Coordinates of C-alpha atoms in Angstrom, one line a residue:
Chain D
M1 CA -1.9 -78.5 62.7
Q2 CA 0.6 -80.1 65.2
A3 CA -0.1 -80.8 68.9
P4 CA 0.9 -77.8 70.8
P5 CA 4.1 -78.2 73.1
P6 CA 3.1 -79.0 76.7
E7 CA 2.4 -76.0 78.9
H8 CA 5.7 -75.9 80.8
C9 CA 7.9 -76.8 78.1
P10 CA 11.5 -75.7 78.9
G11 CA 12.1 -74.8 75.2
V12 CA 14.0 -76.9 72.8
E13 CA 17.1 -75.0 73.1
S14 CA 17.2 -75.3 76.8
E15 CA 19.7 -77.5 78.6
Q16 CA 16.8 -79.3 80.4
A17 CA 15.0 -80.0 77.1
G18 CA 13.5 -83.5 77.3
Q19 CA 14.4 -83.9 80.9
V20 CA 11.9 -82.1 83.0
S21 CA 8.6 -83.5 84.2
A22 CA 6.7 -81.6 81.6
C23 CA 8.3 -83.4 78.9
A24 CA 7.0 -86.8 79.9
G25 CA 4.5 -87.8 77.2
C26 CA 5.5 -85.2 74.8
P27 CA 6.1 -86.7 71.2
N28 CA 9.3 -84.9 70.8
Q29 CA 10.9 -85.9 74.1
S30 CA 13.2 -88.5 72.6
I31 CA 14.4 -86.0 69.9
C32 CA 14.9 -83.3 72.8
S33 CA 16.7 -85.5 75.2
D34 CA 19.1 -87.1 72.6
P35 CA 22.6 -85.5 73.8
N36 CA 24.0 -86.1 70.3
K37 CA 21.3 -84.2 68.5
K38 CA 22.2 -80.7 67.7
R39 CA 19.7 -78.6 69.6
E40 CA 17.9 -76.9 66.6
D41 CA 14.3 -76.5 66.3
P42 CA 13.1 -78.7 63.4
G43 CA 10.7 -75.9 62.6
K44 CA 13.7 -73.9 61.4
A45 CA 14.0 -75.8 58.1
L46 CA 10.2 -75.7 57.4
V47 CA 10.2 -72.0 57.9
A48 CA 13.2 -71.5 55.5
A49 CA 11.4 -73.7 52.9
A50 CA 8.1 -71.8 53.3
L51 CA 9.7 -68.3 52.9
K52 CA 12.2 -69.3 50.3
D53 CA 10.4 -66.8 47.8
V54 CA 10.3 -64.0 50.3
K55 CA 13.2 -61.6 49.3
H56 CA 13.4 -59.4 52.5
K57 CA 12.2 -59.7 56.0
L58 CA 11.9 -56.5 58.2
L59 CA 11.1 -56.6 62.0
I60 CA 9.3 -53.5 63.3
L61 CA 10.6 -53.6 67.1
S62 CA 10.4 -51.4 70.0
G63 CA 11.1 -52.2 73.8
K64 CA 8.2 -50.0 74.7
G65 CA 4.4 -50.7 74.1
G66 CA 2.1 -48.1 72.5
V67 CA 4.6 -46.0 70.6
G68 CA 3.1 -46.8 67.3
K69 CA 4.9 -50.1 66.0
S70 CA 1.8 -51.2 64.5
T71 CA 0.8 -47.9 63.1
V72 CA 4.3 -47.5 61.6
T73 CA 4.1 -50.9 60.1
T74 CA 0.8 -50.2 58.4
L75 CA 1.9 -46.7 57.2
L76 CA 5.1 -48.2 55.7
T77 CA 3.4 -51.0 54.1
R78 CA 0.8 -49.0 52.5
Y79 CA 3.2 -46.2 51.5
L80 CA 5.7 -48.8 50.0
A81 CA 2.8 -50.6 48.3
R82 CA 1.5 -47.3 46.7
S83 CA 5.2 -46.4 45.6
Y84 CA 6.1 -49.8 44.2
P85 CA 3.0 -51.2 42.7
D86 CA 4.9 -53.9 41.0
S87 CA 6.2 -55.3 44.2
N88 CA 4.4 -57.6 46.7
F89 CA 4.3 -56.8 50.4
G90 CA 3.3 -59.1 53.2
V91 CA 2.4 -58.3 56.8
L92 CA 2.8 -60.7 59.9
D93 CA 1.3 -59.6 63.1
I94 CA 3.2 -61.5 65.9
D95 CA 1.6 -59.8 68.8
I96 CA -0.3 -62.8 69.9
C97 CA -1.9 -61.3 73.0
G98 CA -2.6 -57.9 71.4
P99 CA -3.0 -58.1 67.7
S100 CA -3.7 -54.7 66.3
Q101 CA -3.0 -55.1 62.3
P102 CA -6.6 -56.4 61.4
R103 CA -8.2 -53.1 62.7
L104 CA -5.4 -50.9 61.2
M105 CA -5.7 -52.4 58.0
G106 CA -9.4 -52.3 57.9
A107 CA -9.7 -56.1 57.8
L108 CA -11.6 -56.6 61.0
G109 CA -13.8 -59.8 60.9
E110 CA -12.1 -61.2 57.8
N111 CA -11.4 -64.9 57.9
V112 CA -8.3 -66.9 57.0
H113 CA -8.9 -69.8 54.4
Q114 CA -7.0 -73.1 54.5
S115 CA -5.9 -74.2 51.1
G116 CA -3.7 -77.2 49.9
S117 CA -0.6 -75.0 50.2
G118 CA -1.5 -73.8 53.8
W119 CA -3.4 -70.8 55.3
S120 CA -4.0 -68.1 52.8
P121 CA -3.1 -64.7 54.2
V122 CA -6.0 -61.9 53.9
G123 CA -5.6 -59.8 50.9
I124 CA -5.6 -56.0 52.0
D125 CA -4.7 -54.6 48.4
D126 CA -3.4 -56.0 45.1
N127 CA 0.0 -56.3 46.6
V128 CA -0.4 -56.3 50.4
C129 CA -1.4 -59.5 52.3
L130 CA -1.9 -59.8 56.0
M131 CA -1.7 -62.5 58.7
S132 CA -2.6 -62.0 62.3
I133 CA -4.0 -64.0 65.1
G134 CA -6.7 -61.6 65.2
F135 CA -8.4 -63.4 62.3
L136 CA -8.5 -66.7 64.1
L137 CA -10.4 -65.2 67.1
G138 CA -14.2 -65.6 67.4
S139 CA -14.7 -62.2 68.9
V140 CA -12.6 -59.1 69.8
D141 CA -13.3 -60.0 73.4
D142 CA -11.6 -63.4 73.2
A143 CA -8.2 -63.4 75.1
I144 CA -5.1 -65.3 74.2
I145 CA -4.1 -66.6 77.7
W146 CA -0.9 -68.5 76.7
R147 CA 2.6 -68.9 78.1
G148 CA 5.6 -68.7 75.8
P149 CA 5.7 -72.2 74.2
K150 CA 2.3 -71.8 72.8
K151 CA 3.0 -68.5 71.4
N152 CA 6.2 -69.8 69.9
G153 CA 4.2 -72.7 68.2
M154 CA 1.8 -70.1 66.7
I155 CA 4.5 -67.9 65.4
R156 CA 6.3 -71.1 63.7
Q157 CA 2.8 -71.8 62.1
F158 CA 2.4 -68.4 60.8
L159 CA 5.9 -68.5 59.3
S160 CA 5.8 -72.2 57.9
E161 CA 2.2 -73.0 57.2
V162 CA 1.0 -69.6 55.6
D163 CA 1.0 -69.5 51.9
W164 CA 3.0 -66.2 51.6
G165 CA 4.0 -66.9 48.1
N166 CA 6.4 -64.4 46.2
L167 CA 7.1 -61.4 48.4
D168 CA 9.6 -58.4 47.9
L169 CA 9.3 -57.7 51.7
L170 CA 7.6 -59.2 54.6
L171 CA 7.1 -56.9 57.4
L172 CA 6.7 -58.3 61.0
D173 CA 5.0 -56.3 63.6
T174 CA 6.1 -57.3 67.1
P175 CA 4.8 -57.0 70.7
P176 CA 6.9 -54.9 73.1
G177 CA 9.7 -56.6 75.0
T178 CA 12.7 -58.9 74.5
S179 CA 11.1 -62.2 75.3
D180 CA 9.6 -65.4 73.8
E181 CA 8.2 -63.7 70.5
H182 CA 11.3 -62.0 69.8
L183 CA 13.7 -64.9 70.6
S184 CA 11.5 -67.1 68.5
V185 CA 11.0 -65.0 65.4
V186 CA 14.8 -64.2 65.4
S187 CA 15.7 -67.8 65.7
Y188 CA 13.4 -68.9 62.9
L189 CA 14.3 -66.2 60.5
K190 CA 18.0 -65.8 61.1
D191 CA 20.2 -67.6 58.5
D192 CA 23.8 -67.6 59.9
S193 CA 25.2 -68.0 56.4
S194 CA 23.6 -64.9 55.2
P195 CA 23.8 -61.9 57.8
D196 CA 21.3 -59.9 55.7
S197 CA 18.5 -62.4 55.9
V198 CA 16.5 -60.3 58.4
H199 CA 16.7 -56.6 59.3
A200 CA 15.0 -54.5 62.1
I201 CA 13.6 -51.1 62.3
I202 CA 13.1 -49.5 65.8
V203 CA 10.0 -47.4 66.8
T204 CA 10.3 -45.0 69.6
T205 CA 8.5 -41.9 71.1
P206 CA 10.6 -38.9 72.4
Q207 CA 10.2 -39.2 76.2
E208 CA 12.9 -40.8 78.1
V209 CA 10.6 -43.4 79.7
A210 CA 10.1 -44.8 76.3
L211 CA 13.7 -44.4 75.2
L212 CA 14.8 -46.4 78.2
D213 CA 13.1 -49.5 77.0
V214 CA 14.1 -49.0 73.3
R215 CA 17.8 -48.9 74.4
K216 CA 17.3 -52.5 75.6
E217 CA 15.7 -53.4 72.5
I218 CA 18.6 -51.9 70.3
N219 CA 21.1 -53.9 72.5
F220 CA 18.9 -57.1 72.0
C221 CA 19.4 -56.6 68.2
K222 CA 23.0 -56.2 68.7
K223 CA 23.3 -59.2 70.7
Q224 CA 21.3 -61.3 68.3
Q225 CA 23.3 -59.8 65.4
I226 CA 20.3 -58.3 63.5
P227 CA 21.2 -55.3 61.4
I228 CA 19.3 -52.3 62.4
V229 CA 18.0 -50.3 59.5
G230 CA 17.3 -47.2 61.8
V231 CA 15.0 -45.7 64.2
I232 CA 11.9 -43.9 63.5
E233 CA 10.5 -41.3 66.1
N234 CA 6.8 -41.4 66.4
M235 CA 4.4 -38.8 68.2
S236 CA 7.1 -36.0 68.0
G237 CA 5.3 -32.7 68.4
F238 CA 1.7 -31.9 68.2
Q239 CA 0.4 -29.1 66.2
C240 CA -2.9 -27.6 67.5
G241 CA -5.6 -27.7 64.8
H242 CA -7.1 -24.4 66.2
C243 CA -4.2 -22.1 66.6
G244 CA -1.2 -23.9 64.9
H245 CA 0.7 -23.7 68.2
S246 CA 3.2 -26.7 68.5
S247 CA 3.4 -28.7 71.8
E248 CA 5.6 -31.3 72.9
I249 CA 3.2 -33.9 74.4
F250 CA 5.9 -36.3 75.2
P251 CA 8.8 -34.0 75.9
A252 CA 12.4 -35.1 74.6
K253 CA 13.9 -34.1 77.9
T254 CA 17.0 -36.2 77.1
G255 CA 17.2 -35.2 73.5
G256 CA 14.7 -37.6 72.2
A257 CA 15.5 -40.2 69.5
A258 CA 18.3 -38.0 67.9
A259 CA 20.3 -38.0 71.0
M260 CA 19.7 -41.6 71.6
C261 CA 20.6 -42.6 68.0
A262 CA 23.9 -40.9 68.4
E263 CA 24.7 -42.5 71.8
M264 CA 23.6 -45.9 70.4
E265 CA 25.3 -45.5 67.1
V266 CA 22.2 -46.4 65.1
P267 CA 20.8 -44.2 62.2
L268 CA 17.8 -42.1 62.7
L269 CA 15.4 -42.7 59.7
G270 CA 12.9 -39.9 60.4
S271 CA 10.3 -38.4 62.7
L272 CA 6.4 -38.7 62.4
P273 CA 4.3 -36.0 63.8
L274 CA 1.5 -36.8 66.4
D275 CA -1.5 -36.2 64.1
P276 CA -5.1 -36.9 65.4
A277 CA -6.1 -37.6 61.8
I278 CA -3.8 -40.7 61.8
A279 CA -5.1 -41.9 64.9
K280 CA -8.5 -41.6 63.6
A281 CA -7.8 -43.4 60.4
C282 CA -6.0 -46.2 62.2
D283 CA -9.0 -46.9 64.4
A284 CA -11.3 -46.8 61.1
G285 CA -8.7 -48.8 59.1
E286 CA -8.4 -46.1 56.4
D287 CA -5.5 -45.7 54.2
I288 CA -4.2 -42.1 54.3
T289 CA -1.0 -42.6 52.4
S290 CA -2.4 -40.9 49.4
V291 CA -2.9 -37.6 51.2
K292 CA -0.2 -35.1 51.1
N293 CA 0.4 -34.0 54.8
P294 CA 3.5 -34.0 57.0
T295 CA 3.3 -37.6 57.9
T296 CA 3.3 -38.6 54.2
E297 CA 6.2 -36.3 53.6
A298 CA 8.2 -37.9 56.4
L299 CA 7.1 -41.5 55.2
E300 CA 8.7 -40.6 51.6
G301 CA 12.1 -40.0 53.2
I302 CA 11.9 -43.0 55.6
C303 CA 10.7 -45.4 52.9
S304 CA 13.5 -44.5 50.4
K305 CA 16.1 -45.0 53.2
I306 CA 14.6 -48.4 53.9
M307 CA 14.5 -49.5 50.3
S308 CA 18.1 -48.3 49.7
S309 CA 19.2 -50.4 52.7
F310 CA 18.3 -53.6 51.0
N311 CA 20.7 -54.9 48.4
Chain V
M1 CA 3.8 -65.2 100.6
L2 CA 3.0 -61.7 101.3
D3 CA 2.0 -62.4 105.0
K4 CA 2.3 -58.9 106.3
V5 CA 0.4 -57.2 103.3
K6 CA -3.2 -56.2 103.8
N7 CA -4.4 -55.4 100.3
V8 CA -3.2 -56.1 96.8
I9 CA -4.1 -54.1 93.9
I10 CA -2.9 -55.0 90.2
V11 CA -2.7 -52.6 87.6
L12 CA -3.4 -54.0 84.3
S13 CA -4.0 -53.1 80.6
G14 CA -3.7 -55.3 77.5
K15 CA -2.1 -52.4 75.7
G16 CA 1.3 -51.0 76.1
G17 CA 2.2 -47.4 76.7
V18 CA -1.3 -46.4 78.0
G19 CA 0.1 -45.2 81.4
K20 CA 0.1 -48.3 83.6
S21 CA 3.4 -47.3 85.3
T22 CA 2.5 -43.8 85.6
V23 CA -0.9 -44.6 87.2
S24 CA 0.9 -47.3 89.4
T25 CA 3.5 -44.9 90.8
Q26 CA 1.0 -42.1 91.3
L27 CA -1.6 -44.2 93.0
A28 CA 1.2 -45.6 95.4
L29 CA 2.4 -41.9 96.1
A30 CA -1.4 -40.9 96.7
L31 CA -2.0 -43.8 98.9
R32 CA 1.0 -42.9 101.0
H33 CA -0.2 -39.4 101.0
S34 CA -3.3 -40.4 102.8
G35 CA -1.1 -42.0 105.6
H36 CA -0.9 -45.6 104.3
K37 CA 2.2 -47.7 104.1
V38 CA 2.5 -48.8 100.4
G39 CA 4.6 -51.2 98.5
L40 CA 5.0 -51.0 94.7
L41 CA 6.1 -54.1 92.8
D42 CA 7.1 -53.7 89.1
I43 CA 6.7 -57.3 87.2
D44 CA 7.5 -55.6 83.8
L45 CA 10.8 -57.5 83.4
C46 CA 11.7 -56.5 79.8
G47 CA 10.8 -52.9 80.1
P48 CA 10.8 -51.8 83.8
S49 CA 9.7 -48.1 84.3
V50 CA 9.1 -47.8 87.9
P51 CA 12.8 -47.0 89.0
F52 CA 13.0 -44.2 86.3
L53 CA 9.4 -42.7 87.2
L54 CA 10.4 -42.5 90.9
G55 CA 13.9 -41.3 90.4
L56 CA 15.3 -44.5 91.9
E57 CA 17.6 -45.7 89.0
G58 CA 21.0 -46.8 90.3
S59 CA 19.5 -48.0 93.7
N60 CA 21.0 -51.4 94.8
I61 CA 19.0 -54.2 96.4
Y62 CA 20.8 -55.8 99.4
Q63 CA 20.1 -59.1 100.7
C64 CA 19.4 -60.0 104.4
D65 CA 18.7 -63.2 106.1
E66 CA 15.0 -63.0 105.3
G67 CA 15.5 -62.1 101.7
W68 CA 15.8 -59.1 99.3
V69 CA 15.3 -55.7 101.1
P70 CA 13.1 -53.4 98.8
I71 CA 14.2 -49.9 98.0
Y72 CA 12.7 -47.3 100.3
T73 CA 12.1 -44.0 98.8
D74 CA 13.0 -42.1 101.9
A75 CA 13.8 -42.7 105.6
S76 CA 10.0 -42.9 106.6
K77 CA 10.1 -46.2 104.9
T78 CA 6.4 -45.6 103.8
L79 CA 7.0 -46.6 100.3
A80 CA 8.8 -49.8 99.5
V81 CA 9.7 -50.5 95.7
M82 CA 10.9 -53.6 93.9
S83 CA 11.7 -53.9 90.2
I84 CA 14.1 -55.8 88.1
G85 CA 15.6 -52.5 87.1
F86 CA 17.4 -52.6 90.5
L87 CA 19.1 -55.8 89.6
L88 CA 20.7 -54.7 86.3
K89 CA 24.1 -53.5 86.1
N90 CA 23.4 -51.1 83.3
R91 CA 20.2 -49.2 82.5
T92 CA 20.4 -50.2 78.7
D93 CA 21.0 -54.0 79.5
P94 CA 18.2 -56.0 77.9
V95 CA 16.5 -58.9 79.8
I96 CA 16.3 -61.5 77.0
W97 CA 14.4 -64.2 78.9
R98 CA 11.6 -66.6 77.9
G99 CA 8.6 -67.4 79.9
P100 CA 9.9 -69.8 82.6
K101 CA 12.7 -67.5 83.7
K102 CA 10.1 -64.6 84.0
T103 CA 8.0 -66.7 85.9
M104 CA 10.7 -67.7 88.4
M105 CA 11.6 -64.1 88.9
I106 CA 8.1 -62.9 89.6
R107 CA 7.6 -65.6 92.2
Q108 CA 10.8 -64.5 93.8
F109 CA 9.5 -61.0 93.8
L110 CA 6.5 -62.1 95.7
T111 CA 8.1 -64.7 98.0
D112 CA 11.7 -63.6 98.6
V113 CA 11.2 -59.9 98.9
K114 CA 11.0 -58.7 102.7
W115 CA 8.0 -56.6 102.2
E116 CA 7.3 -55.3 105.8
E117 CA 3.9 -54.4 107.2
L118 CA 2.1 -52.9 104.2
D119 CA -1.5 -51.4 104.0
Y120 CA -1.4 -51.6 100.2
L121 CA 0.8 -53.6 97.6
I122 CA 0.4 -52.1 94.1
I123 CA 1.5 -54.5 91.2
D124 CA 2.5 -52.9 88.0
T125 CA 2.3 -55.3 85.1
P126 CA 3.6 -55.4 81.4
P127 CA 1.1 -55.5 78.4
G128 CA -0.4 -58.8 77.4
T129 CA -2.1 -61.9 78.8
S130 CA 0.8 -64.1 78.9
D131 CA 3.5 -65.6 81.4
E132 CA 3.7 -62.5 83.8
H133 CA 0.0 -62.3 84.0
I134 CA -0.6 -66.0 84.5
T135 CA 2.1 -66.3 87.1
V136 CA 0.8 -63.4 89.1
M137 CA -2.8 -64.6 88.7
E138 CA -1.8 -68.1 90.1
C139 CA 0.1 -66.4 93.1
M140 CA -2.9 -64.2 93.8
R141 CA -5.0 -67.3 94.7
E142 CA -2.7 -67.7 97.9
V143 CA -3.1 -64.0 99.1
P144 CA -5.9 -61.4 99.5
C145 CA -6.0 -59.7 96.3
N146 CA -8.6 -56.9 96.0
G147 CA -8.7 -56.8 92.2
A148 CA -7.5 -55.1 89.2
I149 CA -7.5 -51.6 88.2
I150 CA -7.5 -51.4 84.2
V151 CA -6.0 -48.5 82.4
T152 CA -6.7 -47.6 78.9
T153 CA -6.5 -44.9 76.4
P154 CA -9.8 -43.9 74.6
Q155 CA -8.9 -45.1 70.9
S156 CA -10.3 -48.2 69.6
V157 CA -7.1 -50.0 68.8
A158 CA -6.3 -49.9 72.6
L159 CA -9.6 -50.7 73.6
D160 CA -9.4 -53.9 71.5
D161 CA -6.5 -55.1 73.5
V162 CA -8.0 -54.0 77.0
R163 CA -11.1 -56.0 76.3
K164 CA -8.9 -59.1 76.1
E165 CA -7.5 -58.1 79.5
I166 CA -10.9 -57.7 80.9
T167 CA -11.6 -61.4 79.5
F168 CA -8.5 -62.6 81.2
C169 CA -9.6 -61.1 84.5
K170 CA -13.2 -62.7 84.3
K171 CA -11.7 -66.1 83.2
T172 CA -9.1 -66.1 86.0
G173 CA -11.4 -64.7 88.8
I174 CA -9.7 -61.4 89.3
K175 CA -12.0 -58.8 90.5
L176 CA -12.3 -55.8 88.3
L177 CA -12.1 -52.7 90.4
G178 CA -12.8 -50.2 87.6
I179 CA -11.3 -48.6 84.4
V180 CA -9.1 -45.4 84.1
E181 CA -9.1 -43.6 80.8
N182 CA -5.9 -42.0 80.3
M183 CA -4.6 -39.6 77.7
S184 CA -8.1 -38.4 76.9
G185 CA -7.9 -35.0 75.2
F186 CA -5.1 -32.4 75.2
V187 CA -5.8 -28.8 76.2
C188 CA -3.5 -26.5 73.9
P189 CA -1.7 -24.3 76.3
N190 CA -1.9 -21.3 73.8
C191 CA -5.4 -21.3 72.8
T192 CA -7.2 -23.6 75.5
N193 CA -8.9 -25.6 72.9
C194 CA -9.1 -29.2 73.6
T195 CA -8.1 -31.8 70.9
N196 CA -8.9 -35.6 71.4
I197 CA -5.8 -36.9 70.0
F198 CA -6.4 -40.4 70.8
S199 CA -10.3 -39.9 70.6
S200 CA -12.2 -39.5 73.6
N201 CA -14.7 -41.4 76.0
G202 CA -13.7 -45.0 74.9
G203 CA -12.8 -45.9 78.6
V204 CA -16.2 -44.7 79.8
E205 CA -18.1 -46.8 77.2
L206 CA -16.1 -49.8 77.8
A207 CA -16.8 -49.6 81.5
H208 CA -20.4 -49.3 80.6
L209 CA -20.3 -52.1 78.2
V210 CA -18.7 -54.5 80.7
Q211 CA -20.4 -53.2 83.7
I212 CA -17.6 -52.1 85.8
P213 CA -17.0 -48.8 87.4
H214 CA -15.4 -46.0 85.6
L215 CA -12.8 -44.7 88.0
G216 CA -12.0 -41.5 86.1
T217 CA -10.7 -39.7 83.1
L218 CA -7.2 -38.3 82.8
P219 CA -6.4 -35.6 80.3
I220 CA -2.9 -35.6 78.5
D221 CA -1.1 -33.3 81.0
P222 CA 2.6 -32.7 80.3
R223 CA 2.9 -31.2 83.8
V224 CA 2.3 -34.8 85.2
G225 CA 4.9 -36.3 82.9
V226 CA 7.5 -33.5 84.3
L227 CA 7.0 -35.2 87.8
A228 CA 8.6 -38.3 86.3
G229 CA 12.0 -38.8 88.0
S230 CA 11.0 -37.9 91.5
T231 CA 8.8 -39.0 94.3
A232 CA 6.6 -35.9 94.2
S233 CA 2.9 -36.8 94.3
V234 CA 0.4 -35.1 91.9
L235 CA -1.6 -34.4 95.1
D236 CA 1.2 -32.2 96.4
E237 CA 2.3 -30.6 93.2
L238 CA -0.7 -30.2 91.1
P239 CA -3.6 -30.4 93.7
D240 CA -6.2 -28.8 91.5
S241 CA -5.3 -30.8 88.3
P242 CA -7.8 -33.5 86.9
T243 CA -5.3 -36.1 87.5
A244 CA -5.1 -35.2 91.4
Q245 CA -9.0 -35.3 91.4
V246 CA -9.1 -38.7 89.8
L247 CA -6.5 -40.1 92.1
R248 CA -8.3 -38.8 95.2
G249 CA -11.4 -40.5 93.9
I250 CA -9.6 -43.8 93.4
V251 CA -8.0 -43.5 97.0
Q252 CA -11.4 -43.0 98.5
H253 CA -12.9 -46.0 96.4
L254 CA -10.1 -48.2 97.7
V255 CA -10.1 -47.1 101.2
A256 CA -14.0 -47.8 101.2
L257 CA -13.5 -51.2 99.8
T258 CA -10.8 -52.3 102.3

């Protein structure tokens, strides 16, 4: 493990790199302040080396919190792992302050082991492994009170010091927003010589207050030149279990994801209903992808679109 | 900093999408309803929701000699609002900033905005325990902050993150005023059966576990969602709803404290 960057690190790509007071005493100050050096994070080469056997990388993004990024990540991973038993899937949870994957994957309380080739991710299934900061915390109450540079350092370690091995697809579950975690993961994963090095999926819910933030995230991807596979609309419509009446809990007053996708010129991959059974299974970490229901039917279509977007 | 502000209340949750902004705006409107002068500061820089929820999108911030003038919702000037949303040219523009820029912006919101005499300033926050939260907590050492209201939804996956936020408050010395449990149960408009879509009672149990007050439980009520886009208070529009009852309780609780 390397020493973390100083608390008020201006960021290695910043123009003040190596020159502000926080840089005094940092072991990298001479590298950062050298005007002749190209300002590239040395971690990028390490990440590329560590992930050389990972075929595809998929970011699960949304500007908005609580729309189901983590749930969708879990559902997609489990459905894909079931449909492609000969392929290997990895999940990396880069939500540092609010990791949800350990619970959703039924791996609460598991530990990460250190081996000669780095941290071993936690095995969820024969062909699914997971890494999350949740595995490094002593208790669910432990808070990660970190500013950006420390979060970035952690994400770099997750990418470069975890023994991911051979993976057909690495899914990266992200926190809401367009800030440190997003910029870091994009800068580490994006290979300018191969535009298909990383793709993104956007998750939203149907109401305008969520779409508002999701549009910002789509524009983030466009600015960063990350190809968007498409948008998944979650929590769209709720069917009462008693009378079968359908209600719009989060009403799509502005046309929902479909209208937003048309406006932003990105594909809509499909919609997942609001199903209390899914919420319950997520809390318990159970796999429901073998059950036939409206959610798994929708997943089938979404997953085949995702897989056909690669290669 | 905030010299003319009598009370500051922070609305927090470790989790996103649990209703922090809805609770913040409706609490601000409820406090105004009971005759107070209120300010509402949105420090969610990457995903500001307050301008949309209050129907103030497209308003422009003007500068005067003493700083930025917040947006007033009407001529009575009883509710002043500040959000990064007012500074963006286009509502779809992303704010792609790392921590230090976010920190500077929040400091400016607290020091350079011309907040007039306010009885209450409500601060709406993004999810997490990072730059925005550390910055606001540092600033709160210099002003009389009453404490934080924690918003959660009942399911475990939300509570996991909310427990981290409570640890943040305890470690940094922010007083916990109580927990609001949101999205607890949905009553079918057709058959009136209640379905606990996101489980139920999780917020109550958490309040008991960490020994802080439970300020109320709000059901999923699409009628409240419909109020988004206006400055209509739940207390005026839906006075008999559970949401209005809970808000009245919180207002009483706050007034008794201050």
